[in-house]
mmCIF file of C-alpha atoms and ligand atoms in Angstrom:
data_model
loop_
_atom_site.group_PDB
_atom_site.id
_atom_site.type_symbol
_atom_site.label_atom_id
_atom_site.label_comp_id
_atom_site.label_asym_id
_atom_site.label_seq_id
_atom_site.Cartn_x
_atom_site.Cartn_y
_atom_site.Cartn_z
ATOM 1 C CA MET A 1 7.514 -152.583 -134.946
ATOM 2 C CA LYS A 2 6.420 -156.146 -134.500
ATOM 3 C CA ARG A 3 4.883 -157.231 -131.243
ATOM 4 C CA ARG A 4 6.449 -160.301 -129.756
ATOM 5 C CA SER A 5 4.223 -163.204 -128.729
ATOM 6 C CA ALA A 6 6.690 -165.303 -126.732
ATOM 7 C CA LEU A 7 9.828 -164.983 -124.629
ATOM 8 C CA ARG A 8 12.606 -167.455 -123.944
ATOM 9 C CA PRO A 9 13.405 -167.621 -120.217
ATOM 10 C CA MET A 10 17.083 -167.861 -119.247
ATOM 11 C CA PHE A 11 18.533 -168.023 -115.761
ATOM 12 C CA PHE A 12 21.560 -166.000 -114.678
ATOM 13 C CA ALA A 13 23.339 -165.305 -111.405
ATOM 14 C CA TYR A 14 23.565 -161.681 -112.540
ATOM 15 C CA ILE A 15 21.735 -159.945 -115.364
ATOM 16 C CA PRO A 16 24.195 -159.211 -118.219
ATOM 17 C CA GLU A 17 24.915 -155.602 -119.247
ATOM 18 C CA ALA A 18 23.668 -156.025 -122.788
ATOM 19 C CA ILE A 19 20.444 -157.961 -123.194
ATOM 20 C CA GLU A 20 18.845 -159.420 -126.291
ATOM 21 C CA GLU A 21 15.329 -159.118 -127.639
ATOM 22 C CA GLY A 22 13.073 -162.059 -126.956
ATOM 23 C CA VAL A 23 14.880 -163.333 -123.879
ATOM 24 C CA LEU A 24 13.533 -163.160 -120.347
ATOM 25 C CA TYR A 25 16.567 -162.754 -118.067
ATOM 26 C CA ILE A 26 15.907 -164.163 -114.620
ATOM 27 C CA SER A 27 18.249 -163.667 -111.657
ATOM 28 C CA PHE A 28 17.297 -165.153 -108.308
ATOM 29 C CA GLU A 29 20.555 -163.727 -106.962
ATOM 30 C CA ASN A 30 19.249 -160.220 -107.626
ATOM 31 C CA ARG A 31 15.589 -161.181 -107.358
ATOM 32 C CA THR A 32 15.051 -159.445 -110.679
ATOM 33 C CA VAL A 33 13.666 -160.248 -114.090
ATOM 34 C CA VAL A 34 14.684 -158.100 -117.072
ATOM 35 C CA HIS A 35 13.606 -158.192 -120.706
ATOM 36 C CA LYS A 36 13.338 -155.864 -123.680
ATOM 37 C CA CYS A 37 9.852 -154.474 -124.095
ATOM 38 C CA CYS A 38 7.822 -156.927 -126.178
ATOM 39 C CA CYS A 39 6.549 -154.193 -128.526
ATOM 40 C CA GLY A 40 9.998 -153.967 -130.124
ATOM 41 C CA CYS A 41 10.770 -150.427 -128.897
ATOM 42 C CA GLY A 42 14.083 -151.665 -127.493
ATOM 43 C CA ASN A 43 13.584 -150.355 -123.972
ATOM 44 C CA GLU A 44 14.535 -152.560 -121.046
ATOM 45 C CA VAL A 45 11.778 -153.514 -118.646
ATOM 46 C CA VAL A 46 12.812 -154.428 -115.104
ATOM 47 C CA THR A 47 10.404 -156.395 -112.921
ATOM 48 C CA PRO A 48 11.749 -156.909 -109.381
ATOM 49 C CA LEU A 49 10.702 -160.139 -107.663
ATOM 50 C CA ASP A 50 9.216 -159.062 -104.374
ATOM 51 C CA PRO A 51 5.982 -159.735 -102.478
ATOM 52 C CA THR A 52 4.869 -156.175 -103.267
ATOM 53 C CA GLN A 53 5.947 -156.264 -106.909
ATOM 54 C CA TRP A 54 6.197 -159.307 -109.180
ATOM 55 C CA LYS A 55 5.857 -162.992 -108.548
ATOM 56 C CA LEU A 56 7.553 -165.548 -110.796
ATOM 57 C CA ILE A 57 5.883 -168.885 -111.383
ATOM 58 C CA TYR A 58 8.032 -171.639 -112.836
ATOM 59 C CA ASP A 59 6.800 -175.016 -114.085
ATOM 60 C CA GLY A 60 9.353 -175.435 -116.837
ATOM 61 C CA ARG A 61 7.792 -172.343 -118.355
ATOM 62 C CA VAL A 62 7.739 -168.913 -116.779
ATOM 63 C CA SER A 63 4.817 -166.740 -115.781
ATOM 64 C CA LEU A 64 4.974 -163.343 -114.108
ATOM 65 C CA GLU A 65 2.235 -161.811 -112.009
ATOM 66 C CA PRO A 66 0.782 -159.238 -112.167
ATOM 67 C CA SER A 67 0.755 -157.911 -115.730
ATOM 68 C CA ILE A 68 3.534 -155.628 -116.966
ATOM 69 C CA GLY A 69 2.462 -152.085 -117.727
ATOM 70 C CA SER A 70 5.262 -149.933 -119.105
ATOM 71 C CA TRP A 71 3.534 -146.659 -118.393
ATOM 72 C CA ASN A 72 6.841 -144.811 -118.254
ATOM 73 C CA LEU A 73 7.735 -145.780 -121.816
ATOM 74 C CA ALA A 74 6.435 -143.992 -124.886
ATOM 75 C CA CYS A 75 4.853 -147.233 -126.133
ATOM 76 C CA ARG A 76 2.861 -147.760 -122.909
ATOM 77 C CA SER A 77 2.865 -151.479 -123.579
ATOM 78 C CA HIS A 78 0.721 -153.650 -121.345
ATOM 79 C CA TYR A 79 0.920 -157.429 -121.379
ATOM 80 C CA TRP A 80 1.014 -160.568 -119.317
ATOM 81 C CA ILE A 81 3.807 -163.103 -119.446
ATOM 82 C CA GLN A 82 2.199 -166.490 -119.014
ATOM 83 C CA GLU A 83 3.925 -169.799 -119.657
ATOM 84 C CA ASN A 84 6.561 -168.055 -121.815
ATOM 85 C CA ALA A 85 3.827 -166.461 -123.941
ATOM 86 C CA VAL A 86 3.200 -162.724 -124.187
ATOM 87 C CA LEU A 87 -0.496 -161.971 -123.850
ATOM 88 C CA TRP A 88 -1.211 -158.435 -124.931
ATOM 89 C CA ALA A 89 -3.619 -156.423 -122.818
ATOM 90 C CA GLU A 90 -5.313 -153.089 -123.418
ATOM 91 C CA GLN A 91 -3.421 -149.889 -122.886
ATOM 92 C CA TRP A 92 -4.681 -148.057 -119.871
ATOM 93 C CA THR A 93 -5.992 -144.528 -119.709
ATOM 94 C CA ASP A 94 -4.133 -141.927 -117.642
ATOM 95 C CA ALA A 95 -6.820 -142.140 -114.955
ATOM 96 C CA ARG A 96 -6.505 -145.892 -114.665
ATOM 97 C CA ILE A 97 -2.706 -145.696 -114.466
ATOM 98 C CA ALA A 98 -2.959 -143.133 -111.681
ATOM 99 C CA ALA A 99 -5.426 -145.335 -109.776
ATOM 100 C CA ALA A 100 -3.175 -148.373 -110.141
ATOM 101 C CA ARG A 101 -0.174 -146.424 -108.868
ATOM 102 C CA THR A 102 -2.114 -145.326 -105.796
ATOM 103 C CA ALA A 103 -3.266 -148.896 -105.152
ATOM 104 C CA GLN A 104 0.301 -150.174 -105.518
ATOM 105 C CA ARG A 105 1.560 -147.629 -102.983
ATOM 106 C CA GLN A 106 -1.139 -148.619 -100.495
ATOM 107 C CA HIS A 107 -0.407 -152.291 -101.035
ATOM 108 C CA THR A 108 3.291 -151.683 -100.360
ATOM 109 C CA VAL A 109 2.553 -149.756 -97.174
ATOM 110 C CA GLN A 110 0.149 -152.433 -95.931
ATOM 111 C CA HIS A 111 2.575 -155.202 -96.736
ATOM 112 C CA TYR A 112 5.430 -153.693 -94.791
ATOM 113 C CA ALA A 113 3.177 -152.658 -91.934
ATOM 114 C CA SER A 114 1.932 -156.226 -91.502
ATOM 115 C CA ALA A 115 5.189 -158.042 -92.312
ATOM 116 C CA PRO A 116 6.557 -158.645 -88.785
ATOM 117 C CA SER A 117 3.335 -160.082 -87.330
ATOM 118 C CA ARG A 118 2.858 -162.210 -90.419
ATOM 119 C CA GLN A 119 6.263 -163.817 -89.953
ATOM 120 C CA VAL A 120 5.497 -164.690 -86.349
ATOM 121 C CA ALA A 121 2.086 -166.083 -87.174
ATOM 122 C CA SER A 122 3.306 -168.339 -89.948
ATOM 123 C CA GLY A 123 6.170 -169.675 -87.820
ATOM 124 C CA MET A 124 8.214 -170.504 -90.876
ATOM 125 C CA PRO A 125 11.854 -171.351 -90.274
ATOM 126 C CA ALA A 126 14.541 -169.520 -92.208
ATOM 127 C CA ALA A 127 14.681 -172.234 -94.878
ATOM 128 C CA SER A 128 14.565 -170.170 -98.036
ATOM 129 C CA PRO A 129 12.401 -171.325 -100.930
ATOM 130 C CA PRO A 130 14.390 -169.262 -103.475
ATOM 131 C CA LYS A 131 17.509 -171.325 -102.737
ATOM 132 C CA SER A 132 15.815 -174.700 -103.053
ATOM 133 C CA LEU A 133 14.138 -173.486 -106.223
ATOM 134 C CA TRP A 134 17.511 -172.390 -107.508
ATOM 135 C CA GLU A 135 18.971 -175.794 -106.656
ATOM 136 C CA ARG A 136 16.176 -177.502 -108.516
ATOM 137 C CA LEU A 137 16.706 -175.191 -111.487
ATOM 138 C CA SER A 138 20.434 -175.819 -111.465
ATOM 139 C CA ALA A 139 19.774 -179.548 -111.466
ATOM 140 C CA TRP A 140 17.290 -179.092 -114.277
ATOM 141 C CA LEU A 141 19.647 -176.907 -116.320
ATOM 142 C CA ALA A 142 22.491 -179.393 -115.842
ATOM 143 C CA ARG A 143 20.488 -182.238 -117.388
HETATM 144 ZN ZN1 ZN B 201 7.724 -150.853 -125.908
#
């Protein structure tokens, strides 16, 4: 199997049922990004966009943070998606995967525990960045 070194980002209202290799399917509607594992194993990798999960950075190219570790797949692929490129990272040991899972759980708990006070402190109105981003993307895609 050949490891992929780049992905082509495409924007959808809803992620299609059947997805192709080499395409990064992005849905702001569902706050989800889906692609086929870059190792070529054919498995679908879902990365939800959420403050406790993945963050999408768009500057005409797409980056996802943090890295994508498919520990549940047989291939155990681990890579970063940065500016449409796939940057392969080391595979983690079982101990490191377990530690990362624990850290992720704690992060999630802390995030939700602190969410209400954070909203008050920041005093942000309900204007939603995802929508304005989507509008900008729509304008860009319509060019
Ligand atoms: Zn794979």
